[in-house]
């Protein structure tokens, strides 16, 4: 049986997917919620939200992601970072999954990845769970109803949580699998109900395809000045660095909070929605995101709630600290209607330095920007993980290593070229500690961070006096209106300056050790930035 308000040009039967039960094409939000509730996939929450749990997996399973190794991918994929799968293993996986799917109901969503029509990817999601259809309908971009009649997918993702892979038969690691065959334009996901695999699967496809077109795919947020899309800024940063908070500036227009491309036309959001962490979310700190947790069709994932009142508990992390809400971008009042911006005038790299070494802001050359982009530094602090007793560095290259099918230098060189060509100013912003490491010093004042970031984005910071940092070689402002001068010189904030020197040398050594794997793949000026 086939149902849905629009019959697409290409049906599942045309793709060799036959023998299914009911197939629901491009259902809208109310119908998807009805189907999810009817099938016991979740509960209806306050405001018409959908409350769901993802079972065993409450986050991505990056070690279970595999790329099919073919003549096309052999010399292109970053194999140290991506699991390999044989073509024969993928063929068996595909055949076994299609056999498993027979007689079961499936939900199809035909969607766009990319707000720029010239550079978008048309993606079909075939999902076993109705709420996965609702989730991805929020996270990607929805075609107009008329466009669905001529929609033919460039890539298809089949997500079947009830299917368990066989590592020996399917050339994978466990019974959970995320397998990508770039030649067949097909992604197979099995053994996990975590919806984020759908979203990041699409991001991985774009990270593979776009560099060939000279487009830089970026794990970043972006905004632009009100009434002036040309004045665009992008914000790279790992979890805990303030990427979402600092880019969600009420005085600027939000282009997107997670994934973007930088083409010859400018900046464009890949997505049509947000997938926000909700742990400790409050109406005071982030009122607009908080408000979405009671809006119709928002997917509330892995949150504890009162069984009678349905009120959410934003502090209870018994299920996972990775609790989230997925909602469309237009639920945010200052979101861009086009999701397009100009070439970034400012590139901001956020880090949370728990060693207390880095200044609150520094200006980078294009070579230094590539160095810090490839490093992707932040830090874990004592108490965040079992066995962590002092700050530990975390390096996730390009601020998103798990989603990179190509070698990091490909993205680093693309970013560097675009920064140089379009004259972007690059900044490193530390939202971590000052006056000492974690446990001794204090967290960088958010007011100071916002003041410095505002000065960087409005251009006034460029006129400030700068000094060259002894350890990293970047430029640091020495005086900025509204920020104590002492805060701009981390060494002065420490009670023991010599202890600061030892800590700084230690952190420089950690950077150098991490960066050694890139030395043979980069230009001499970036090597100079790496070696100080």
Coordinates of C-alpha atoms in Angstrom, one line a residue:
X1 CA 0.0 0.0 0.0
X2 CA 1.2 3.5 -0.8
X3 CA -0.1 6.6 0.8
X4 CA 0.9 10.3 1.2
X5 CA -0.3 13.6 -0.1
X6 CA 2.2 13.7 -2.9
X7 CA 3.3 10.9 -5.2
X8 CA 6.9 11.4 -6.1
X9 CA 8.4 11.0 -9.6
X10 CA 10.5 8.1 -8.4
X11 CA 9.0 5.6 -6.0
X12 CA 10.7 3.0 -3.8
X13 CA 9.9 0.3 -6.3
X14 CA 11.9 2.2 -8.9
X15 CA 14.9 1.9 -6.6
X16 CA 14.5 -1.9 -6.2
X17 CA 12.8 -1.6 -2.8
X18 CA 9.9 -3.9 -3.0
X19 CA 7.6 -6.1 -0.8
X20 CA 7.1 -3.5 1.9
X21 CA 3.9 -3.0 3.9
X22 CA 2.5 0.5 3.8
X23 CA 4.7 3.3 2.4
X24 CA 4.0 6.8 3.5
X25 CA 5.4 9.5 1.2
X26 CA 6.2 13.0 2.5
X27 CA 3.6 13.1 5.3
X28 CA 3.3 16.5 7.0
X29 CA 4.0 17.0 10.7
X30 CA 0.5 16.3 12.1
X31 CA 0.2 13.0 10.2
X32 CA 3.8 11.9 11.3
X33 CA 2.9 12.7 14.9
X34 CA -0.3 10.7 14.6
X35 CA 1.5 7.7 13.1
X36 CA 4.3 7.9 15.8
X37 CA 1.7 7.9 18.6
X38 CA -0.4 5.1 17.0
X39 CA 2.7 2.9 16.8
X40 CA 3.8 3.6 20.4
X41 CA 7.0 5.4 19.4
X42 CA 6.5 8.3 21.9
X43 CA 4.1 10.4 23.9
X44 CA 2.4 13.7 23.0
X45 CA 3.9 16.4 25.1
X46 CA 3.0 19.9 26.1
X47 CA 2.2 22.2 23.2
X48 CA 2.0 19.2 20.8
X49 CA 5.6 18.2 21.1
X50 CA 6.6 14.5 20.7
X51 CA 8.5 12.9 23.6
X52 CA 10.7 10.0 22.5
X53 CA 13.6 7.9 23.8
X54 CA 16.3 6.3 21.6
X55 CA 17.0 3.2 23.7
X56 CA 20.6 1.8 23.9
X57 CA 22.2 4.6 21.8
X58 CA 21.7 8.2 23.1
X59 CA 24.4 9.5 20.8
X60 CA 26.2 8.7 17.6
X61 CA 28.3 5.6 17.1
X62 CA 31.2 6.9 15.1
X63 CA 33.3 3.7 15.3
X64 CA 30.5 1.9 13.5
X65 CA 30.6 4.2 10.5
X66 CA 32.0 2.6 7.4
X67 CA 32.8 3.7 3.9
X68 CA 32.9 1.2 1.0
X69 CA 36.4 0.9 -0.3
X70 CA 36.4 1.2 -4.2
X71 CA 38.6 2.4 -6.9
X72 CA 36.8 5.8 -6.6
X73 CA 37.3 6.2 -2.9
X74 CA 40.7 4.4 -2.4
X75 CA 42.9 7.4 -2.7
X76 CA 40.3 10.0 -1.5
X77 CA 39.0 8.8 1.9
X78 CA 40.8 9.6 5.2
X79 CA 41.0 5.9 6.1
X80 CA 42.6 6.5 9.5
X81 CA 39.3 8.2 10.5
X82 CA 36.8 6.1 8.6
X83 CA 36.1 2.4 8.9
X84 CA 36.3 0.4 5.7
X85 CA 33.8 -1.9 4.2
X86 CA 34.2 -4.2 1.2
X87 CA 31.9 -3.8 -1.8
X88 CA 30.9 -7.4 -1.3
X89 CA 30.0 -6.8 2.4
X90 CA 27.9 -3.8 1.4
X91 CA 26.1 -5.8 -1.2
X92 CA 25.2 -8.5 1.3
X93 CA 24.2 -5.8 3.9
X94 CA 22.0 -4.1 1.4
X95 CA 20.3 -7.3 0.3
X96 CA 19.8 -8.5 3.8
X97 CA 18.4 -5.2 5.0
X98 CA 15.9 -5.1 2.1
X99 CA 14.8 -8.7 2.9
X100 CA 14.4 -7.7 6.6
X101 CA 12.2 -4.7 5.5
X102 CA 9.7 -6.7 3.6
X103 CA 6.2 -6.5 5.0
X104 CA 7.0 -3.6 7.3
X105 CA 5.8 -0.1 7.0
X106 CA 8.2 2.7 6.0
X107 CA 8.1 6.5 5.9
X108 CA 9.7 8.4 3.0
X109 CA 10.8 12.1 3.2
X110 CA 12.2 13.8 0.1
X111 CA 14.2 16.8 1.2
X112 CA 17.0 19.3 0.3
X113 CA 20.3 19.6 2.1
X114 CA 21.5 23.2 1.4
X115 CA 19.7 26.5 1.2
X116 CA 21.6 27.5 -2.0
X117 CA 19.6 25.9 -4.9
X118 CA 22.8 25.8 -7.0
X119 CA 24.6 23.7 -4.5
X120 CA 22.0 21.7 -2.7
X121 CA 21.8 17.9 -2.4
X122 CA 18.5 16.2 -3.0
X123 CA 18.2 13.4 -0.3
X124 CA 15.6 10.7 0.3
X125 CA 15.2 9.4 3.8
X126 CA 13.5 6.0 4.1
X127 CA 12.8 5.5 7.8
X128 CA 11.3 2.6 9.8
X129 CA 10.2 5.0 12.6
X130 CA 7.6 7.7 11.9
X131 CA 9.3 10.1 14.4
X132 CA 12.6 9.8 12.5
X133 CA 10.6 11.1 9.5
X134 CA 9.5 14.1 11.6
X135 CA 13.0 14.7 12.9
X136 CA 14.6 14.8 9.5
X137 CA 11.8 16.9 8.1
X138 CA 12.8 19.5 10.8
X139 CA 16.5 19.2 10.3
X140 CA 16.7 19.3 6.4
X141 CA 15.0 21.7 4.1
X142 CA 11.5 21.0 2.8
X143 CA 10.7 21.3 -0.9
X144 CA 7.6 23.1 -2.1
X145 CA 4.7 20.7 -2.7
X146 CA 5.0 21.2 -6.5
X147 CA 8.7 20.3 -6.4
X148 CA 8.0 16.9 -5.0
X149 CA 6.3 15.8 -8.2
X150 CA 9.7 16.0 -10.0
X151 CA 11.9 15.0 -7.1
X152 CA 14.6 12.4 -7.9
X153 CA 17.1 11.8 -5.1
X154 CA 20.8 12.2 -5.5
X155 CA 21.4 10.0 -2.5
X156 CA 19.1 7.7 -0.5
X157 CA 19.5 6.9 3.2
X158 CA 17.7 3.8 4.6
X159 CA 17.4 3.8 8.3
X160 CA 16.2 0.5 9.8
X161 CA 16.8 0.3 13.6
X162 CA 15.3 -3.2 14.0
X163 CA 17.9 -4.6 11.6
X164 CA 21.1 -6.1 13.2
X165 CA 24.2 -6.4 11.1
X166 CA 26.5 -9.4 11.1
X167 CA 30.1 -8.2 11.4
X168 CA 31.6 -11.2 9.6
X169 CA 29.0 -11.3 6.8
X170 CA 28.7 -7.6 6.3
X171 CA 32.3 -6.5 6.8
X172 CA 31.5 -4.2 9.8
X173 CA 32.5 -3.9 13.4
X174 CA 29.3 -4.7 15.4
X175 CA 25.6 -5.3 14.8
X176 CA 25.1 -1.5 14.6
X177 CA 26.2 -0.1 11.3
X178 CA 26.3 3.1 9.3
X179 CA 27.6 2.2 5.8
X180 CA 28.2 4.7 3.0
X181 CA 28.6 3.7 -0.6
X182 CA 29.5 6.8 -2.5
X183 CA 29.4 5.0 -5.9
X184 CA 25.9 3.6 -5.3
X185 CA 24.8 6.9 -3.7
X186 CA 23.4 5.0 -0.8
X187 CA 23.6 5.1 3.0
X188 CA 22.4 2.2 5.2
X189 CA 21.8 2.6 8.9
X190 CA 20.9 -0.3 11.2
X191 CA 20.8 -1.2 14.9
X192 CA 20.4 2.3 16.4
X193 CA 17.4 4.5 17.0
X194 CA 19.5 7.6 17.6
X195 CA 18.1 10.2 15.1
X196 CA 21.3 12.2 14.9
X197 CA 22.8 9.5 12.6
X198 CA 20.4 10.7 9.9
X199 CA 21.5 14.3 10.2
X200 CA 25.2 13.6 10.4
X201 CA 24.9 11.0 7.6
X202 CA 23.8 13.9 5.3
X203 CA 26.6 16.1 6.6
X204 CA 29.2 13.4 5.8
X205 CA 27.8 13.2 2.2
X206 CA 28.2 17.0 1.8
X207 CA 31.7 16.9 3.4
X208 CA 32.6 14.4 0.6
X209 CA 30.9 16.0 -2.4
X210 CA 31.3 19.8 -1.9
X211 CA 35.1 20.1 -1.8
X212 CA 35.2 18.8 -5.4
X213 CA 33.1 21.9 -6.4
X214 CA 35.4 24.3 -4.4
X215 CA 32.9 24.7 -1.7
X216 CA 34.0 24.6 2.0
X217 CA 31.6 22.5 4.2
X218 CA 31.8 23.7 7.8
X219 CA 30.7 22.4 11.2
X220 CA 29.9 25.9 12.4
X221 CA 27.1 28.4 13.3
X222 CA 26.6 31.6 11.3
X223 CA 24.9 34.9 11.6
X224 CA 24.8 38.3 9.8
X225 CA 24.1 41.9 10.7
X226 CA 20.5 43.0 10.6
X227 CA 19.6 44.3 7.2
X228 CA 23.1 43.5 5.9
X229 CA 23.7 39.8 4.8
X230 CA 27.1 40.8 3.5
X231 CA 28.3 41.3 7.1
X232 CA 28.4 37.6 7.8
X233 CA 30.3 35.8 10.6
X234 CA 30.9 32.1 11.2
X235 CA 31.6 30.4 14.5
X236 CA 33.6 27.1 14.7
X237 CA 33.6 25.3 18.0
X238 CA 33.3 22.0 19.7
X239 CA 30.8 21.1 22.4
X240 CA 31.0 23.4 25.5
X241 CA 32.7 26.3 23.8
X242 CA 29.6 28.5 23.4
X243 CA 29.0 28.2 19.7
X244 CA 25.2 28.3 19.9
X245 CA 25.1 30.9 22.7
X246 CA 27.5 33.4 21.1
X247 CA 26.1 33.1 17.6
X248 CA 22.5 33.5 18.8
X249 CA 22.9 37.3 19.1
X250 CA 19.5 39.1 19.2
X251 CA 21.1 42.0 17.4
X252 CA 22.1 39.8 14.5
X253 CA 20.2 37.4 12.2
X254 CA 20.8 33.7 12.7
X255 CA 21.7 31.9 9.5
X256 CA 22.0 28.5 11.2
X257 CA 23.5 26.9 14.3
X258 CA 25.5 23.9 13.1
X259 CA 26.3 23.1 9.4
X260 CA 27.1 25.5 6.6
X261 CA 28.8 25.8 3.2
X262 CA 31.0 28.6 1.8
X263 CA 30.7 28.8 -1.9
X264 CA 31.6 31.4 -4.5
X265 CA 28.2 32.9 -3.8
X266 CA 28.7 33.2 -0.1
X267 CA 27.5 31.3 3.0
X268 CA 24.5 29.0 3.1
X269 CA 23.0 26.8 5.7
X270 CA 22.8 23.1 5.0
X271 CA 19.8 22.6 7.3
X272 CA 16.3 23.8 7.9
X273 CA 16.2 23.4 11.6
X274 CA 18.1 23.0 14.9
X275 CA 19.1 20.1 17.1
X276 CA 19.8 21.8 20.4
X277 CA 21.1 20.3 23.6
X278 CA 18.6 20.9 26.4
X279 CA 20.5 19.9 29.5
X280 CA 20.3 22.8 32.0
X281 CA 18.4 24.8 29.4
X282 CA 16.7 27.8 31.0
X283 CA 14.3 30.5 29.9
X284 CA 16.6 33.2 31.3
X285 CA 19.8 32.1 29.5
X286 CA 18.3 31.0 26.2
X287 CA 14.6 32.0 26.1
X288 CA 14.0 31.3 22.4
X289 CA 15.4 27.8 22.4
X290 CA 13.6 27.1 25.7
X291 CA 10.3 28.2 24.1
X292 CA 10.7 25.6 21.3
X293 CA 10.3 22.8 23.9
X294 CA 6.6 23.6 24.1
X295 CA 6.0 24.2 20.4
X296 CA 4.0 21.9 18.1
X297 CA 5.9 19.0 16.5
X298 CA 9.2 19.7 18.3
X299 CA 10.9 16.4 18.9
X300 CA 12.0 16.1 22.5
X301 CA 14.6 13.4 22.7
X302 CA 15.7 11.4 25.8
X303 CA 14.4 13.8 28.4
X304 CA 12.9 12.9 31.8
X305 CA 9.4 14.3 32.2
X306 CA 6.6 14.2 34.8
X307 CA 4.2 11.4 33.7
X308 CA 1.2 13.3 34.8
X309 CA 1.9 17.0 34.0
X310 CA 4.4 16.2 31.2
X311 CA 6.6 19.0 32.4
X312 CA 10.2 18.5 31.3
X313 CA 13.1 18.1 33.7
X314 CA 16.1 20.0 32.2
X315 CA 18.5 18.9 34.9
X316 CA 17.8 15.2 35.1
X317 CA 20.3 13.4 32.9
X318 CA 19.5 9.8 33.9
X319 CA 18.9 8.9 30.3
X320 CA 21.8 10.9 28.9
X321 CA 23.5 14.4 29.2
X322 CA 23.0 14.5 25.5
X323 CA 19.2 15.2 25.7
X324 CA 18.0 17.3 22.8
X325 CA 15.2 19.1 21.0
X326 CA 14.7 19.1 17.2
X327 CA 12.7 21.9 15.7
X328 CA 12.4 24.0 12.5
X329 CA 14.5 27.1 12.1
X330 CA 11.4 29.4 11.8
X331 CA 10.7 28.7 15.5
X332 CA 13.5 31.1 16.2
X333 CA 12.3 34.7 15.9
X334 CA 15.6 36.2 14.5
X335 CA 16.3 33.4 12.1
X336 CA 17.0 34.2 8.4
X337 CA 14.2 33.5 6.0
X338 CA 16.6 32.6 3.3
X339 CA 19.4 30.9 5.3
X340 CA 21.9 32.7 3.1
X341 CA 24.7 35.1 3.9
X342 CA 27.6 36.8 2.2
X343 CA 31.3 35.8 2.3
X344 CA 32.3 35.8 6.0
X345 CA 33.9 39.0 7.1
X346 CA 34.8 37.4 10.3
X347 CA 35.8 33.8 11.1
X348 CA 35.7 32.9 14.8
X349 CA 37.2 29.8 16.3
X350 CA 36.0 29.1 19.8
X351 CA 37.9 27.1 22.4
X352 CA 37.4 26.4 26.0
X353 CA 40.9 26.4 27.4
X354 CA 40.9 24.8 30.9
X355 CA 44.6 25.3 31.2
X356 CA 44.2 29.1 31.6
X357 CA 46.8 29.9 29.0
X358 CA 45.0 31.4 25.9
X359 CA 43.9 35.0 25.9
X360 CA 40.2 35.9 25.6
X361 CA 40.7 36.9 22.0
X362 CA 43.5 36.8 19.4
X363 CA 43.8 37.7 15.8
X364 CA 45.1 35.0 13.4
X365 CA 46.8 35.2 10.0
X366 CA 45.4 32.8 7.3
X367 CA 48.3 30.3 8.1
X368 CA 47.6 30.5 11.8
X369 CA 43.9 30.1 11.1
X370 CA 44.6 26.9 9.2
X371 CA 46.8 25.7 12.1
X372 CA 44.1 26.2 14.7
X373 CA 41.4 24.9 12.4
X374 CA 43.3 21.7 11.8
X375 CA 44.1 21.5 15.6
X376 CA 40.4 21.9 16.7
X377 CA 41.4 22.4 20.3
X378 CA 39.3 22.5 23.4
X379 CA 39.7 20.8 26.8
X380 CA 38.0 18.4 29.2
X381 CA 38.1 19.4 32.8
X382 CA 38.4 17.4 36.1
X383 CA 35.2 15.7 37.1
X384 CA 33.6 15.7 33.6
X385 CA 34.8 12.1 33.0
X386 CA 35.8 9.3 35.2
X387 CA 39.6 9.4 35.8
X388 CA 40.0 13.0 34.6
X389 CA 41.9 14.7 37.5
X390 CA 43.4 17.6 35.6
X391 CA 42.7 19.5 32.4
X392 CA 43.0 17.3 29.3
X393 CA 43.4 18.6 25.8
X394 CA 40.8 17.5 23.2
X395 CA 41.8 17.9 19.5
X396 CA 39.0 17.3 16.9
X397 CA 40.4 18.4 13.6
X398 CA 38.4 20.9 11.6
X399 CA 36.1 21.1 14.7
X400 CA 34.3 17.9 13.4
X401 CA 36.6 15.0 12.8
X402 CA 33.8 12.3 13.0
X403 CA 32.1 13.7 9.9
X404 CA 35.2 14.1 7.7
X405 CA 35.5 11.5 4.9
X406 CA 38.5 13.3 3.3
X407 CA 41.8 14.2 4.9
X408 CA 41.7 17.3 7.1
X409 CA 44.2 19.2 4.9
X410 CA 41.6 19.3 2.1
X411 CA 39.3 21.3 4.3
X412 CA 42.1 23.3 5.9
X413 CA 43.4 24.5 2.5
X414 CA 39.9 25.3 1.3
X415 CA 39.3 27.5 4.3
X416 CA 42.6 29.2 4.1
X417 CA 42.1 30.0 0.4
X418 CA 38.7 31.4 1.0
X419 CA 39.9 33.5 3.9
X420 CA 42.7 35.0 1.8
X421 CA 40.5 35.5 -1.3
X422 CA 37.7 37.3 0.5
X423 CA 39.7 39.1 3.1
X424 CA 38.1 37.6 6.2
X425 CA 39.5 38.4 9.6
X426 CA 40.1 35.4 11.8
X427 CA 39.8 35.3 15.6
X428 CA 40.5 32.7 18.2
X429 CA 38.2 33.2 21.2
X430 CA 38.8 31.5 24.5
X431 CA 35.7 31.0 26.6
X432 CA 37.5 28.8 29.2
X433 CA 39.6 29.8 32.2
X434 CA 41.8 32.7 33.2
X435 CA 43.9 33.4 36.3
X436 CA 44.9 29.8 36.5
X437 CA 43.8 26.4 35.2
X438 CA 40.5 24.8 36.0
X439 CA 40.2 24.4 39.8
X440 CA 42.4 27.5 40.5
X441 CA 41.4 30.2 38.1
X442 CA 37.9 31.4 37.1
X443 CA 35.8 31.1 34.0
X444 CA 36.2 33.8 31.4
X445 CA 33.5 36.4 32.1
X446 CA 30.8 36.1 29.5
X447 CA 30.3 39.9 29.5
X448 CA 33.9 40.3 28.5
X449 CA 33.6 37.7 25.8
X450 CA 30.5 39.3 24.3
X451 CA 32.2 42.7 24.4
X452 CA 35.2 41.5 22.6
X453 CA 33.2 39.5 20.1
X454 CA 31.0 42.6 19.4
X455 CA 34.1 44.7 18.8
X456 CA 35.5 42.1 16.5
X457 CA 32.3 41.8 14.4
X458 CA 31.6 45.6 14.2
X459 CA 35.2 46.2 13.1
X460 CA 36.3 48.4 16.0
X461 CA 38.7 45.8 17.4
X462 CA 40.9 46.2 14.3
X463 CA 41.9 49.6 15.5
X464 CA 43.0 48.5 18.9
X465 CA 46.8 48.1 19.8
X466 CA 48.0 44.6 19.6
X467 CA 51.0 42.6 20.9
X468 CA 52.5 39.3 19.6
X469 CA 52.0 36.3 21.8
X470 CA 55.2 34.8 23.0
X471 CA 54.0 31.2 22.7
X472 CA 51.6 31.0 19.8
X473 CA 52.7 34.0 17.7
X474 CA 49.2 35.4 17.2
X475 CA 48.2 39.0 17.9
X476 CA 46.4 39.9 21.1
X477 CA 44.8 43.3 21.8
X478 CA 46.3 45.1 24.7
X479 CA 43.4 47.5 25.5
X480 CA 39.7 47.3 24.5
X481 CA 36.9 49.5 25.9
X482 CA 34.8 47.8 28.5
X483 CA 37.4 45.0 29.1
X484 CA 40.0 45.1 31.9
X485 CA 43.5 45.3 30.4
X486 CA 44.7 42.6 32.8
X487 CA 42.2 40.1 31.3
X488 CA 43.8 40.6 27.9
X489 CA 47.2 39.3 29.2
X490 CA 46.6 35.9 30.7
X491 CA 50.1 35.8 32.3
X492 CA 49.2 38.9 34.5
X493 CA 46.0 37.2 35.8
X494 CA 48.1 34.4 37.4
X495 CA 49.4 34.8 40.9
X496 CA 52.6 33.0 39.8
X497 CA 53.7 34.2 36.4
X498 CA 56.4 31.5 36.2
X499 CA 53.7 28.8 36.7
X500 CA 51.8 30.4 33.8
X501 CA 55.0 30.0 31.7
X502 CA 55.3 26.3 32.5
X503 CA 51.6 25.7 31.7
X504 CA 51.9 27.6 28.4
X505 CA 54.9 25.6 27.4
X506 CA 53.1 22.4 28.3
X507 CA 50.1 23.4 26.1
X508 CA 52.3 24.4 23.2
X509 CA 53.9 21.0 23.4
X510 CA 50.5 19.3 23.3
X511 CA 49.6 21.3 20.2
X512 CA 52.9 20.3 18.5
X513 CA 52.5 16.7 19.4
X514 CA 48.9 16.6 18.0
X515 CA 49.9 18.6 14.9
X516 CA 52.8 16.3 13.9
X517 CA 50.5 14.1 11.8
X518 CA 49.8 17.0 9.5
X519 CA 53.3 18.3 9.0
X520 CA 54.0 16.3 5.8
X521 CA 50.7 17.6 4.2
X522 CA 50.9 21.4 4.7
X523 CA 52.7 24.4 3.3
X524 CA 55.8 26.0 4.8
X525 CA 54.0 29.0 6.2
X526 CA 51.6 26.8 8.1
X527 CA 54.5 24.7 9.3
X528 CA 56.0 28.0 10.6
X529 CA 52.8 28.7 12.4
X530 CA 52.9 25.2 13.9
X531 CA 56.5 25.6 15.0
X532 CA 56.0 29.1 16.4

